[in-house]
Coordinates of C-alpha atoms in Angstrom, one line a residue:
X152 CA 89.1 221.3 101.3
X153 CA 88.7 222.1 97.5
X154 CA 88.2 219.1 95.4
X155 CA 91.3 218.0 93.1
X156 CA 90.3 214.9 91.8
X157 CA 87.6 212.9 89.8
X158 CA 86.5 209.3 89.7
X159 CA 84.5 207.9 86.7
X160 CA 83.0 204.6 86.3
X161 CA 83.0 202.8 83.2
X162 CA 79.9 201.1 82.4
X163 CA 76.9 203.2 82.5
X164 CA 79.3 206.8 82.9
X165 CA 82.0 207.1 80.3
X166 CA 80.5 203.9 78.4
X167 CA 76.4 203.6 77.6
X168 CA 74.6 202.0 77.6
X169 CA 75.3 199.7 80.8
X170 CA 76.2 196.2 80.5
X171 CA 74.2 195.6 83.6
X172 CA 71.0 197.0 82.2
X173 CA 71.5 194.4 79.7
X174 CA 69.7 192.6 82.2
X175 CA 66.8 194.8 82.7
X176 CA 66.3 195.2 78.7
X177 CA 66.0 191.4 78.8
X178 CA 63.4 191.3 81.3
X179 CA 61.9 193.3 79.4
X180 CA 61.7 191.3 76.6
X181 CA 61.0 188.5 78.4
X182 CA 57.9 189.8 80.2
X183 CA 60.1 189.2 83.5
X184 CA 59.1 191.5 86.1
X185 CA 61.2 194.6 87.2
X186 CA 64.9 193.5 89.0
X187 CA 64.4 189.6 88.3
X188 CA 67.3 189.2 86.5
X189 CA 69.6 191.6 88.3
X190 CA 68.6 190.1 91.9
X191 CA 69.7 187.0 90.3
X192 CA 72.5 187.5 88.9
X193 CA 73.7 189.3 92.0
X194 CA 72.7 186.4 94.3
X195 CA 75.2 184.4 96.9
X196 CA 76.8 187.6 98.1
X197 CA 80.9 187.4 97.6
X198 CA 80.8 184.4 96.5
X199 CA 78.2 184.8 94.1
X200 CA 78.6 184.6 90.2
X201 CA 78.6 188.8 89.7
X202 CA 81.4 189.2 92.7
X203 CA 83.5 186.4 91.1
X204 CA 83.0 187.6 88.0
X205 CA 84.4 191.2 89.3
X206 CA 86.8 189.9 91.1
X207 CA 88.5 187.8 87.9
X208 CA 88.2 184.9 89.5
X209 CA 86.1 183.4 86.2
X210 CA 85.6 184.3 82.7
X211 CA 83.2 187.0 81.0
X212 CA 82.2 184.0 78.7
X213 CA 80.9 182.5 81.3
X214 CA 78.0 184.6 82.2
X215 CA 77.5 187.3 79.5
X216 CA 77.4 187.2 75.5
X217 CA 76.9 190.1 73.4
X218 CA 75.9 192.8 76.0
X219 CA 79.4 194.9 76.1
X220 CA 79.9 195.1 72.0
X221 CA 76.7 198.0 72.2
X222 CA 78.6 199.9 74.3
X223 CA 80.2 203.3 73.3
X224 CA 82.1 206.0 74.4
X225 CA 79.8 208.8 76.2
X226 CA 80.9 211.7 74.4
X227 CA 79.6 214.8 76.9
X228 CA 81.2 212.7 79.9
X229 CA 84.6 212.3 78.3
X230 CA 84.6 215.9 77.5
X231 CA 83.7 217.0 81.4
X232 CA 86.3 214.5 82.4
X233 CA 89.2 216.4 80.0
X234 CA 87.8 219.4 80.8
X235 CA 88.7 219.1 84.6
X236 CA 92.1 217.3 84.0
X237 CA 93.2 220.6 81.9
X238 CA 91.7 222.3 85.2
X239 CA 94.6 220.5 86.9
X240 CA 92.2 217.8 88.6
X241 CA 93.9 214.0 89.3
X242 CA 91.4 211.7 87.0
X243 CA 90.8 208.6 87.1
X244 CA 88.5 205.0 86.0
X245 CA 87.1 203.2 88.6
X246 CA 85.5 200.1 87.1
X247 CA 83.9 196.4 87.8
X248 CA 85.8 194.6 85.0
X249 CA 86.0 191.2 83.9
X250 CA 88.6 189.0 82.1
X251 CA 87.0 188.8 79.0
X252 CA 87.6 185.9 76.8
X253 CA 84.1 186.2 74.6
X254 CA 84.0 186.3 71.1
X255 CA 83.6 190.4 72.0
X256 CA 86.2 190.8 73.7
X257 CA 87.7 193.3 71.2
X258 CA 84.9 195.4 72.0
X259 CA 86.3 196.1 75.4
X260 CA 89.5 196.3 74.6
X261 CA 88.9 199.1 72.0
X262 CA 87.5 200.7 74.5
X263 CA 89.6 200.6 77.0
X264 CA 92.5 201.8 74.4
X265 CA 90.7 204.3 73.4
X266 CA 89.9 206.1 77.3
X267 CA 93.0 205.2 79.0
X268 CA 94.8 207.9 77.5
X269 CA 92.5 210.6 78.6
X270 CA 93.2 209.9 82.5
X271 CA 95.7 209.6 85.0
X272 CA 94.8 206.1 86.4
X273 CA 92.5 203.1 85.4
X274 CA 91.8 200.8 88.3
X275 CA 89.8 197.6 87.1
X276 CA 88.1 195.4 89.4
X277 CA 89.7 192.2 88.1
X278 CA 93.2 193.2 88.2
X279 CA 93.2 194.0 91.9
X280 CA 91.1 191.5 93.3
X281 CA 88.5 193.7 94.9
X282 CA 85.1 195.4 93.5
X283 CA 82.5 198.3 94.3
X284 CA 80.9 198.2 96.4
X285 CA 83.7 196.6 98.7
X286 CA 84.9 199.2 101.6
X287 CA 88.7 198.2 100.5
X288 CA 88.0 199.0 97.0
X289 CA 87.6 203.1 98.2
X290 CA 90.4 203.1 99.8
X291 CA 92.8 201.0 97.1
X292 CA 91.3 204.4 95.3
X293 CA 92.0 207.3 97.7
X294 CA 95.6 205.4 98.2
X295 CA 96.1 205.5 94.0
X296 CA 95.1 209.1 93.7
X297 CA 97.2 210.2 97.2
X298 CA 93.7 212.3 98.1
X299 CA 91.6 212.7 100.7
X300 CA 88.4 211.7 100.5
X301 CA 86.5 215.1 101.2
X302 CA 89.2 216.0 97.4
X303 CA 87.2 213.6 95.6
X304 CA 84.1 213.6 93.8
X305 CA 83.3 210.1 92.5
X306 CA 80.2 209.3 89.3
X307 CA 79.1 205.9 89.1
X308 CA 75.3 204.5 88.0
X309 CA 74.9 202.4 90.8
X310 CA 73.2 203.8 94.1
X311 CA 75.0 201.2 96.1
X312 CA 78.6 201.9 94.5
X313 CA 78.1 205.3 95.4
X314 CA 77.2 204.6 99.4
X315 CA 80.5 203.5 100.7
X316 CA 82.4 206.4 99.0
X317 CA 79.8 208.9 100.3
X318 CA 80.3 207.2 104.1
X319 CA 83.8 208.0 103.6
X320 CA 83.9 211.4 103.1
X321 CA 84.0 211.6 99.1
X322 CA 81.2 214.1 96.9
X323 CA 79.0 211.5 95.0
X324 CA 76.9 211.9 91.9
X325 CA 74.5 209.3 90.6
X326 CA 74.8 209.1 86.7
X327 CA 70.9 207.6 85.5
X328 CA 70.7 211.1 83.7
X329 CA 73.8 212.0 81.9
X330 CA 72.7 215.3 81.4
X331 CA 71.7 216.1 85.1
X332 CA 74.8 214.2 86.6
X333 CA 77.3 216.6 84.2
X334 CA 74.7 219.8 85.1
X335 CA 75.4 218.3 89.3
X336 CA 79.4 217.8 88.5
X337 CA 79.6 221.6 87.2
X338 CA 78.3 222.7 90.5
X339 CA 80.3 220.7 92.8
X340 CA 83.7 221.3 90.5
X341 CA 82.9 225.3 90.1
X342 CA 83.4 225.4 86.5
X343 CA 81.7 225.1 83.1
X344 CA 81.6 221.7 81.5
X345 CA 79.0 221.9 78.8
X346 CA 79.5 223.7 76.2
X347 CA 76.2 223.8 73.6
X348 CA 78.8 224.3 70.7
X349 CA 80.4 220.7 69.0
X350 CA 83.8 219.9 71.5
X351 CA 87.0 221.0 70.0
X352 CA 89.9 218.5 70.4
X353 CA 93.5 220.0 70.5
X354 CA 95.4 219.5 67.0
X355 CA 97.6 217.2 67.2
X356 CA 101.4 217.9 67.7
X357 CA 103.6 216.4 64.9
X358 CA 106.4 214.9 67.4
X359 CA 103.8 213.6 69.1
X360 CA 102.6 211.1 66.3
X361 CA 103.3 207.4 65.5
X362 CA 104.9 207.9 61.9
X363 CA 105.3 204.8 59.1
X364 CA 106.6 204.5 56.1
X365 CA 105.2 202.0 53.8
X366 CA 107.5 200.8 50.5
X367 CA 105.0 200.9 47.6
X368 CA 107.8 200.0 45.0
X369 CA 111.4 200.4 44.6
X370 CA 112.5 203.8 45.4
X371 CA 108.8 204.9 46.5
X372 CA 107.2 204.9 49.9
X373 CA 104.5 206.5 51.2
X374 CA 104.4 208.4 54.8
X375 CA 101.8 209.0 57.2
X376 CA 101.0 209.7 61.0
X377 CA 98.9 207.2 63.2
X378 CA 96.6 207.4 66.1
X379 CA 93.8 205.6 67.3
X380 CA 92.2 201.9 67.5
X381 CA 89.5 200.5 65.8
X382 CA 88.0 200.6 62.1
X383 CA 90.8 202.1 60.0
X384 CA 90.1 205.7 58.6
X385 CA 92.5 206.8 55.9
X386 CA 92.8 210.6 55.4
X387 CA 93.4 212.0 52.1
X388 CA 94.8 215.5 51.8
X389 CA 94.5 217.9 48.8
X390 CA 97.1 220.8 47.4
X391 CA 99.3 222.5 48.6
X392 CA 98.8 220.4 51.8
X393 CA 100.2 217.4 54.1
X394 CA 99.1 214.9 56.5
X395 CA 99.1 218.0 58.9
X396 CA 96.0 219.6 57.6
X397 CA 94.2 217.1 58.9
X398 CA 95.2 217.5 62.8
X399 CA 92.0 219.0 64.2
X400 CA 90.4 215.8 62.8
X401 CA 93.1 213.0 64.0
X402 CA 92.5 213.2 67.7
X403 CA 89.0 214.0 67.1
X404 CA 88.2 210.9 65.4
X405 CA 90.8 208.6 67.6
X406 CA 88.9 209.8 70.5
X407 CA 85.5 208.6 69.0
X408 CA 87.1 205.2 68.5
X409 CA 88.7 204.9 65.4
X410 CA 92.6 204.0 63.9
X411 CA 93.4 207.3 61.9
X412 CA 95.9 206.9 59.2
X413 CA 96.7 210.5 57.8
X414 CA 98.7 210.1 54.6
X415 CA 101.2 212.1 53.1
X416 CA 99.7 211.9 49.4
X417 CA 102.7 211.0 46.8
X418 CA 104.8 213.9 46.0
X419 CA 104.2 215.4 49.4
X420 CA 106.1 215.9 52.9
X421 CA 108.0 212.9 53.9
X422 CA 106.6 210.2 50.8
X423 CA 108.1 209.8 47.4
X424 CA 108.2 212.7 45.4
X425 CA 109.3 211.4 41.8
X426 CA 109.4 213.8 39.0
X427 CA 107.8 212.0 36.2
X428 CA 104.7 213.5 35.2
X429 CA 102.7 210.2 34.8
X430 CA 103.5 208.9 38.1
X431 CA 100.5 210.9 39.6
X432 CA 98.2 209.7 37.1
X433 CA 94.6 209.0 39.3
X434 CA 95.2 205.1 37.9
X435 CA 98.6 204.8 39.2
X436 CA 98.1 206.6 42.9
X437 CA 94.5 204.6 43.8
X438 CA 96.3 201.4 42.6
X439 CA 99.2 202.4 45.0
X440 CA 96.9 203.4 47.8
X441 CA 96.2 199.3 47.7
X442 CA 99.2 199.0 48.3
X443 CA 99.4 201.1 50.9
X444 CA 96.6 199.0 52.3
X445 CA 98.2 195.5 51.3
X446 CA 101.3 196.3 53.1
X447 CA 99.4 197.5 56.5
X448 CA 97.4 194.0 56.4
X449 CA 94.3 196.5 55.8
X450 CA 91.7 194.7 54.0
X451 CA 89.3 197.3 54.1
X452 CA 89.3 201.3 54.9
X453 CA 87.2 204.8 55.5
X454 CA 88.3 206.8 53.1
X455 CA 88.0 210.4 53.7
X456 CA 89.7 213.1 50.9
X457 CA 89.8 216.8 50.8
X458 CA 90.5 218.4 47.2
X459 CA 92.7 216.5 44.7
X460 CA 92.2 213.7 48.0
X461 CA 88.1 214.1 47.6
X462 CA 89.2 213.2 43.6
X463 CA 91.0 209.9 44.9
X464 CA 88.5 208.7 47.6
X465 CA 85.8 208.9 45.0
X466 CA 87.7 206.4 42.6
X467 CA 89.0 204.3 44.9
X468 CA 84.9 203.5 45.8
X469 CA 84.0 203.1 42.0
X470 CA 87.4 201.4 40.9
X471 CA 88.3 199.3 44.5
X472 CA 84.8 199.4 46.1
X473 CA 85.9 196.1 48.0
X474 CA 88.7 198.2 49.9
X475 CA 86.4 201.1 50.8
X476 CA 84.4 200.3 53.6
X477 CA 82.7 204.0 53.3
X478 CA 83.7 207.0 51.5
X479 CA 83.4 210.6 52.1
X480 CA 84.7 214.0 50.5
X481 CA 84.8 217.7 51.4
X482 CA 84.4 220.2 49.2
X483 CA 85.1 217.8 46.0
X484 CA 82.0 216.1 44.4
X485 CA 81.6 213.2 42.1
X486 CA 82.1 214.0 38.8
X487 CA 81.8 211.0 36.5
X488 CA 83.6 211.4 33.2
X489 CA 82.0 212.2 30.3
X490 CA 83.2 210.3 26.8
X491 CA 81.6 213.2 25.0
X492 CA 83.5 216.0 26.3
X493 CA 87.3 216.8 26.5
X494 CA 87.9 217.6 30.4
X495 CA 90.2 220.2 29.6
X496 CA 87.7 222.0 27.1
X497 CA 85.3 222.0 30.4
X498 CA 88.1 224.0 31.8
X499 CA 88.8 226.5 29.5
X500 CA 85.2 226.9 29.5
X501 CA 85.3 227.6 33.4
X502 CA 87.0 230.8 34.4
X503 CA 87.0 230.2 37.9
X504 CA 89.9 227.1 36.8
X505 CA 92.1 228.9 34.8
X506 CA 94.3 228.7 37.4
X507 CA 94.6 224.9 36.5
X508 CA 96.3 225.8 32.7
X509 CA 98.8 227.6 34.0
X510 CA 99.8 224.6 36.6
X511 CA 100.1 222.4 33.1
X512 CA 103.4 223.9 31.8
X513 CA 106.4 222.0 34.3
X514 CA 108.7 224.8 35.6
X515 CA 106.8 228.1 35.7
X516 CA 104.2 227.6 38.7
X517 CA 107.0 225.5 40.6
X518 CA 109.3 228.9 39.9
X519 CA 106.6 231.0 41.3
X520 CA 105.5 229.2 44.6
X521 CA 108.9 228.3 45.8
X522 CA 110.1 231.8 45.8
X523 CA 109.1 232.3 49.3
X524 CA 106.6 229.5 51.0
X525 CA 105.9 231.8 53.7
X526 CA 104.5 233.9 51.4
X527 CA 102.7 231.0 49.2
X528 CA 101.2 229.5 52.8
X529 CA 100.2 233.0 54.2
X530 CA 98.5 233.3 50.8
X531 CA 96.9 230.4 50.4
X532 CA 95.6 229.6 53.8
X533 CA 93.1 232.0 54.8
X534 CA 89.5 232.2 55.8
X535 CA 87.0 232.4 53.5
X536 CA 86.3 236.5 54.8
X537 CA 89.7 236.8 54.3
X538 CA 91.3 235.6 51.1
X539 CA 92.2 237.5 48.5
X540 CA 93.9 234.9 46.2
X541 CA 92.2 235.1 42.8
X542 CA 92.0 231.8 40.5
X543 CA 90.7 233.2 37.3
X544 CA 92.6 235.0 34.6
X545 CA 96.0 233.6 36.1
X546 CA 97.3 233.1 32.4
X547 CA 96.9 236.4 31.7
X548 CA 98.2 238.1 34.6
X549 CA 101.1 235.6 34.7
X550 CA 100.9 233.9 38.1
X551 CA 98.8 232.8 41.0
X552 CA 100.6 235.2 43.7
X553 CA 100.9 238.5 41.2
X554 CA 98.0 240.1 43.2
X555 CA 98.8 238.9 46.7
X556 CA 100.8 241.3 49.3
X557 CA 104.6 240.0 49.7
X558 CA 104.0 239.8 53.3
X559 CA 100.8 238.9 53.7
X560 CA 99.2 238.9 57.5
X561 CA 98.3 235.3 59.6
X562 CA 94.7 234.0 59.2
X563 CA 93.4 233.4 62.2
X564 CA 93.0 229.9 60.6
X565 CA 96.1 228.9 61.3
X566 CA 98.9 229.7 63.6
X567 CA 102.6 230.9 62.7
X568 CA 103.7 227.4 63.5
X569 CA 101.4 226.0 61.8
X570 CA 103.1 227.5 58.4
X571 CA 106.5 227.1 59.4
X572 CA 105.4 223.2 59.4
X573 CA 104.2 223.6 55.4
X574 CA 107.3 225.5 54.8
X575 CA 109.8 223.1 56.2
X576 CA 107.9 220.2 54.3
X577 CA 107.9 222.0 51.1
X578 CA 111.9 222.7 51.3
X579 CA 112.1 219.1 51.0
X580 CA 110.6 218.3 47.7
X581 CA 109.3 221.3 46.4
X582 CA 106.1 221.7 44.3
X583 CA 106.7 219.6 41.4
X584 CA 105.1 216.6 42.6
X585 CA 101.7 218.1 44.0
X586 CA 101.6 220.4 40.8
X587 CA 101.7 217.0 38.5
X588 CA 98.8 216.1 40.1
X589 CA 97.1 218.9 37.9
X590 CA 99.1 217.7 35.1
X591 CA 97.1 214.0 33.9
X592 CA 94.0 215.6 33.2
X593 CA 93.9 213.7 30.2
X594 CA 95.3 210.5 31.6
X595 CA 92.9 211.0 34.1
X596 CA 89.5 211.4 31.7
X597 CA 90.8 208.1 30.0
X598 CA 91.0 206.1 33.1
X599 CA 87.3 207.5 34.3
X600 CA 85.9 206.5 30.9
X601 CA 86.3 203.2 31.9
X602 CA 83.9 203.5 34.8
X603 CA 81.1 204.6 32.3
X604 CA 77.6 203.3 34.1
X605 CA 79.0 202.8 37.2
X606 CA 77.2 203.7 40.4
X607 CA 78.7 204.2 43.4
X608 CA 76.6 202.1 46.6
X609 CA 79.3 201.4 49.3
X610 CA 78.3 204.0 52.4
X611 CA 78.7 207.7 51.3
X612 CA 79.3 211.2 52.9
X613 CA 79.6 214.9 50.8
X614 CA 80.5 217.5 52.9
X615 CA 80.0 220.7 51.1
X616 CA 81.5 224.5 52.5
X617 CA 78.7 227.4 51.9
X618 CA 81.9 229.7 50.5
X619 CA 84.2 227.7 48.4
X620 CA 83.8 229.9 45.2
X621 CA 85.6 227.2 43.7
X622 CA 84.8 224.1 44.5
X623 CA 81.0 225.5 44.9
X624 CA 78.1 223.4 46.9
X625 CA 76.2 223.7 43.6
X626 CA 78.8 221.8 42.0
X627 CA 77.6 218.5 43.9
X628 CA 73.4 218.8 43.0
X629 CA 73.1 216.1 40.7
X630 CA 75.7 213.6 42.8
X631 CA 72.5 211.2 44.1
X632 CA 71.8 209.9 40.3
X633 CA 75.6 208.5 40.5
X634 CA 75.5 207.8 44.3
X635 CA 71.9 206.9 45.3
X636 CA 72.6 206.3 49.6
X637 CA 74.6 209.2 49.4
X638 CA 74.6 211.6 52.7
X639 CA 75.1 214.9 53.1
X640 CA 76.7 217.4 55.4
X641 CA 77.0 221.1 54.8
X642 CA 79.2 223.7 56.7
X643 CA 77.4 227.3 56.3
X644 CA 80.6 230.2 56.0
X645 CA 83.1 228.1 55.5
X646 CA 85.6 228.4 52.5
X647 CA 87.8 226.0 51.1
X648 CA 89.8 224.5 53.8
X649 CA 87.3 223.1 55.3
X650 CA 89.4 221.2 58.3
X651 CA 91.3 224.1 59.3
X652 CA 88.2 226.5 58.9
X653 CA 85.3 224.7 60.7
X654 CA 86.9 221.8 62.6
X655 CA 84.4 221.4 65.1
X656 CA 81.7 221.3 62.7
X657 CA 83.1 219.4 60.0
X658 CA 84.7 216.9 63.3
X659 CA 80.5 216.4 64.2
X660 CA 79.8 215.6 61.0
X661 CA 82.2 213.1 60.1
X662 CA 82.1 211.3 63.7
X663 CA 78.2 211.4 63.4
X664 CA 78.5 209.5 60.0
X665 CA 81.0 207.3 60.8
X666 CA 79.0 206.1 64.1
X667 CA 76.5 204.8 62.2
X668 CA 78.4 204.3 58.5
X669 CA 82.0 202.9 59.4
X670 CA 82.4 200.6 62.0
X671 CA 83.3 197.9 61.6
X672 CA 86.0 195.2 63.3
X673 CA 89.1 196.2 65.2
X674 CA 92.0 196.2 63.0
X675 CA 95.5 196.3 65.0
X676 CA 98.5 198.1 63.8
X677 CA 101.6 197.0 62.2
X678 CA 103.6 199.7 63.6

């Protein structure tokens, strides 16, 4: 009979490294010799502290203290287990849990949060009264998951967890090597699991999100999708975008254990879209992102921007560096602002941003992307290979799209839903509101001025894209005399929309940085 279903412990599979070699790390330390600590721990049989422990009958408190807060989510294993759920196999978590009342005990349940999703069934040890290895325990199992034992194939860390499974009739695979045990679960399952490129999650589907709407002031609100637990991870987006250009990176990063918060910057989608000029002033939209923050009962955030959103993360860590917990941009370095020179002489001197004088005049680049948002999307949202949107001499031919086909083809960077959903979000409130983001260069050069000196030493991440011919790596060289810790990632042919290009790279990058940048306590959510 063909297997159909798939059992993963928790500790020491899907969650390293094992609370239980806790123990043997301490010995270790100790100078205790091999098992001591284990053997005694596991001593008195049912009725011994481990079993009761398993079994709920006493507290996590009571026997362990920082051990489970190292854990983390084993990456490759989570990825074999989606991989066989999409394969139609019955998944499941089969773990020895505790009631855990520890000063960790958020660790766990972060944890927890995080995984359960991902499978059809969690069985924990201390909810049903019985634990591995107890022959009742198996069965409990087989009953849950309506299989037969010879459907099963079962991964756990512990030799003796494994026996009683094996005696009944289920495939067994001992996890000490995670990398052998997934190389063993290929061969038994018939299919590839390992893939040497960086995992792709699915985007995320927009009816599928948790969406708030946070008042910032009367008549103004900001809107934005959540998903996720754990350190809160706001998501900036540049022009002409929306919370949605970020949905390649919204699973990926819930999934590595983080709340994601992907913002609908002011002006765009489903937040306040005033028409006043000086409402989208850099000053007035990093003070409102506190807001934002205040009204979440956020003290502190990641914050991550793209474009005019790489401009705002990078003043919200020099102006609210007490808010930011790290900071990181694609594409957009950190340009401090120089008293000497007028920014819009800098542009004028700068062919490649000519485009950005012609946004300054209200009315006439509003005229000319409304027209027909298929067409503006199609345009815009292309591969770097593939774009043929020009930025300089705009003046003088009159208009961003005066060179562009009037039906252009898809990118293969994005699908034809995928611009229906920028279309639909533009009907609503137009282009005035991200274009006026172009339009306080000025206001914006003031504000900066004030930040003269400052450098910038909270956590930081530049992620630079080999063929953005406008916002160009070599733009950034000089960023580690303003932002000394900085670190960098770099995506090699990759244009400008970085998330929608390279997701899977830029997604390794950003979890790899946050992993050892970001985290930081569980904040809950207000939704």
């Amino acid at each position: 009979m063909a297997l159909r279903a798939a059992v993963f412990g928790l500790d020491g599979v899907l969650a390293v490294p094992s609370v239980f070699g806790h123990l043997g790390r301490a010995e270790k330390e100790l100078s205790l010799p091999g098992g001591f600590l284990n053997e005694a721990f596991k001593k008195g049989g049912p009725d011994g502290p481990s079993a009761r422990l398993m079994r709920g009958e006493i507290m996590f408190s009571q026997i362990f203290g920082k051990a489970v807060s190292a854990r983390k989510i084993s990456h490759p294993m989570l990825q074999a287990a989606l991989a066989l759920k999409k394969k139609g196999y019955t998944t499941c978590i089969l773990t020895n849990n505790w009631l855990d009342d520890s000063t960790h005990r958020a660790c766990l349940a972060q944890l927890l949060c995080a995984l359960r999703p991902h499978f059809d069934f969690l069985i924990e040890s201390c909810r049903i009264g019985m634990a591995k290895p107890e022959p009742e325990i198996y069965t409990f199992v087989l009953d849950t998951l309506k299989a037969s034992p010879n459907e099963v194939v079962f991964l756990d860390d512990i030799g003796a967890h494994l026996k009683p499974a094996r005696d009944l009739g289920m495939v067994t695979i001992l996890v000490h090597d995670p990398s052998r045990a997934l190389r063993e679960l290929e061969t038994v399952a018939g299919m590839q699991l390992l893939t040497p490129a960086a995992p792709q999650s699915a985007p995320c589907d927009p009816g599928d999100m948790s969406h708030g709407y946070v008042p910032i002031k009367p008549g103004l609100h900001l809107h934005f999708v959540e998903q996720g637990s754990g350190p809160a991870v706001c998501l900036c987006h540049g022009f002409p975008e929306s919370w949605f250009s970020w949905r390649h990176q919204i699973p990926a990063l819930a999934h590595a254990g983080f709340r994601v918060l992907a913002v609908d910057m002011k002006g765009y989608g489903e937040s306040s879209a005033p028409p006043e000029i000086e409402e989208y002033s850099m000053e007035i939209l990093c003070k409102e992102m506190v807001t934002f923050l205040d009204n979440l009962g956020i003290p502190q955030a990641v914050f991550i921007g793209h474009d005019w959103g790489g401009m705002l993360v990078w003043n919200m860590a020099l102006f609210y560096p007490e808010r930011v917990r790290a900071v990181a941009s694609l594409n957009t370095p950190f340009m401090p602002a120089n008293p000497e020179v007028s920014p819009l002489e800098m542009i004028k001197a700068n062919p490649v941003f000519d485009y950005q004088l012609y946004f300054q005049k209200p009315g006439v680049a509003e005229a000319e992307l409304e027209q027909n948002l298929n067409r503006t999307f199609r345009s815009f949202f292309r591969a770097n290979d593939e774009t043929f949107l020009s930025t300089s001499k705009i003046c003088e031919i009159g208009g961003l799209l005066v060179r562009t086909p009037e039906e252009p083809s898809l990118s293969r960077i994005v699908t034809e839903g995928d611009i229906q959903f920028y279309t639909q979000q533009f009907r609503k409130s137009g282009f005035r509101g991200p274009l006026n983001w172009y339009r306080n260069i000025e206001r914006n050069w003031q504000w900066g001025c004030r930040g003269l000196g400052r450098k910038i030493l909270i956590p930081a991440l530049m992620v630079t894209a080999e063929k953005d011919f406008v916002l160009t790596p070599d733009m950034s060289k000089h960023m580690e005399s303003w932002i000394p810790h900085l670190k960098r990632g770099h995506i090699k042919d990759c244009g400008h929309w970085t998330q929608m290009e390279k997701p899977s790279e830029l997604n390794h990058i950003l979890i790899e940085w946050l992993e050892t940048d970001a985290k930081d306590p569980l904040v809950a959510s207000k939704l």
